Amino acid sequence: MTPARMPRPSVPVPQDPRLTPLVRGLLEDCGDPRSLHEWAEELHLSTRTISRALHAATGMPFSRWRRQLRIQQAQTLLADGETVTSTAWQVGYLSTSAFVAAFRTVTGVTPATLIPPDVDQTPLADR
């Protein structure tokens, strides 16, 4: 049996130059834990300005856009054979259960449906 293939969520990429550092940063590392407030401080913009610009460009609030981005990256990692736990950490979730819940919300399935059947999901400490 082969792992389920599902269309990857297409995450719109804002073109607003005020958001370029935020977009570039999260595209390079979607696990970046900075909050909207922290991004606003770094970009010398208000959280409201970022929120409005991001919503205008993507139709989503910051938290949803980042979640979509993380799940898109997670799908790639899982299809490449990463474990669910490793993937959760790499895309910025502090717990596997939070990652699984977010993944299911976005895709409608659990992350395990994308794992190739030959990948050992046993935690390294238990191997």
Short mmCIF file of C-alpha atoms in Angstrom, two decimals:
data_model
loop_
_atom_site.label_atom_id
_atom_site.label_comp_id
_atom_site.label_asym_id
_atom_site.label_seq_id
_atom_site.Cartn_x
_atom_site.Cartn_y
_atom_site.Cartn_z
CA MET A 1 0.00 0.00 0.00
CA THR A 2 1.34 3.45 -0.86
CA PRO A 3 0.85 6.49 1.35
CA ALA A 4 -2.10 8.69 0.57
CA ARG A 5 -1.27 11.62 -1.67
CA MET A 6 -3.33 14.70 -1.19
CA PRO A 7 -3.10 18.07 -2.83
CA ARG A 8 -0.82 20.34 -0.89
CA PRO A 9 -2.59 23.41 0.45
CA SER A 10 -1.62 26.26 -1.77
CA VAL A 11 -0.47 29.02 0.54
CA PRO A 12 -0.70 32.47 -1.02
CA VAL A 13 2.51 34.45 -0.76
CA PRO A 14 1.97 38.15 0.01
CA GLN A 15 3.79 40.54 -2.30
CA ASP A 16 3.47 43.60 -0.05
CA PRO A 17 7.06 44.89 0.41
CA ARG A 18 6.34 45.74 4.04
CA LEU A 19 5.83 42.03 4.69
CA THR A 20 8.86 40.77 2.74
CA PRO A 21 11.06 40.03 5.79
CA LEU A 22 8.21 38.20 7.54
CA VAL A 23 7.28 36.20 4.45
CA ARG A 24 10.90 35.37 3.60
CA GLY A 25 11.61 34.40 7.20
CA LEU A 26 8.65 32.05 7.47
CA LEU A 27 9.18 30.55 4.01
CA GLU A 28 12.76 29.73 5.01
CA ASP A 29 11.81 28.49 8.49
CA CYS A 30 8.11 27.94 9.04
CA GLY A 31 8.95 26.78 12.56
CA ASP A 32 10.05 30.29 13.53
CA PRO A 33 8.21 30.86 16.81
CA ARG A 34 7.99 34.66 16.65
CA SER A 35 4.53 36.02 17.36
CA LEU A 36 2.76 38.65 15.32
CA HIS A 37 3.72 41.18 18.00
CA GLU A 38 7.41 40.19 17.75
CA TRP A 39 7.32 40.46 13.96
CA ALA A 40 5.69 43.87 14.26
CA GLU A 41 8.46 45.09 16.56
CA GLU A 42 11.14 43.77 14.21
CA LEU A 43 9.51 45.35 11.14
CA HIS A 44 8.72 48.63 12.94
CA LEU A 45 5.05 48.24 12.03
CA SER A 46 1.94 47.88 14.13
CA THR A 47 0.36 44.47 14.50
CA ARG A 48 -2.75 45.97 12.95
CA THR A 49 -0.83 47.09 9.84
CA ILE A 50 0.67 43.63 9.39
CA SER A 51 -2.68 41.97 10.00
CA ARG A 52 -4.46 44.16 7.46
CA ALA A 53 -1.76 43.78 4.81
CA LEU A 54 -1.54 40.01 5.29
CA HIS A 55 -5.31 39.59 5.21
CA ALA A 56 -5.60 41.75 2.10
CA ALA A 57 -2.98 39.64 0.33
CA THR A 58 -4.03 36.17 1.51
CA GLY A 59 -7.58 36.40 2.80
CA MET A 60 -6.32 34.92 6.09
CA PRO A 61 -5.25 36.17 9.49
CA PHE A 62 -1.58 35.68 10.43
CA SER A 63 -2.19 32.59 12.59
CA ARG A 64 -4.11 30.75 9.88
CA TRP A 65 -1.63 31.72 7.15
CA ARG A 66 1.29 30.46 9.26
CA ARG A 67 -0.58 27.24 10.10
CA GLN A 68 -1.25 26.62 6.39
CA LEU A 69 2.43 27.24 5.63
CA ARG A 70 3.51 24.84 8.38
CA ILE A 71 1.15 22.10 7.24
CA GLN A 72 2.30 22.49 3.65
CA GLN A 73 5.91 21.99 4.74
CA ALA A 74 4.87 19.12 7.02
CA GLN A 75 3.30 17.27 4.11
CA THR A 76 6.60 17.40 2.25
CA LEU A 77 8.58 16.21 5.28
CA LEU A 78 6.20 13.34 5.98
CA ALA A 79 6.20 12.23 2.34
CA ASP A 80 10.01 12.26 2.49
CA GLY A 81 9.92 9.82 5.40
CA GLU A 82 10.21 12.04 8.48
CA THR A 83 8.44 10.83 11.60
CA VAL A 84 5.36 12.63 12.87
CA THR A 85 7.20 13.79 15.99
CA SER A 86 10.23 15.04 14.07
CA THR A 87 8.00 16.82 11.59
CA ALA A 88 6.01 18.46 14.38
CA TRP A 89 9.19 19.92 15.88
CA GLN A 90 10.62 21.01 12.52
CA VAL A 91 7.52 22.97 11.57
CA GLY A 92 7.20 24.69 14.93
CA TYR A 93 4.84 22.67 17.09
CA LEU A 94 5.83 22.07 20.70
CA SER A 95 3.80 18.88 20.99
CA THR A 96 2.92 16.08 18.62
CA SER A 97 -0.73 16.21 19.66
CA ALA A 98 -1.01 19.92 18.79
CA PHE A 99 0.57 19.19 15.41
CA VAL A 100 -1.76 16.26 14.70
CA ALA A 101 -4.80 18.41 15.60
CA ALA A 102 -3.65 21.27 13.36
CA PHE A 103 -2.82 18.87 10.53
CA ARG A 104 -6.26 17.27 10.75
CA THR A 105 -7.95 20.68 10.81
CA VAL A 106 -6.20 21.75 7.61
CA THR A 107 -6.18 18.49 5.65
CA GLY A 108 -9.02 16.43 7.10
CA VAL A 109 -6.70 13.48 7.82
CA THR A 110 -3.98 12.64 10.31
CA PRO A 111 -0.30 13.00 9.40
CA ALA A 112 0.17 9.23 9.54
CA THR A 113 -1.74 8.88 6.27
CA LEU A 114 1.22 10.45 4.43
CA ILE A 115 3.99 8.36 5.93
CA PRO A 116 5.48 5.83 3.53
CA PRO A 117 4.83 2.29 4.81
CA ASP A 118 8.52 1.44 5.13
CA VAL A 119 9.29 4.30 7.57
CA ASP A 120 9.90 3.24 11.17
CA GLN A 121 7.87 5.54 13.43
CA THR A 122 9.37 4.14 16.64
CA PRO A 123 10.91 6.94 18.70
CA LEU A 124 14.72 6.82 18.55
CA ALA A 125 14.96 6.30 22.32
CA ASP A 126 12.90 3.11 22.01
CA ARG A 127 14.81 1.58 19.06
#
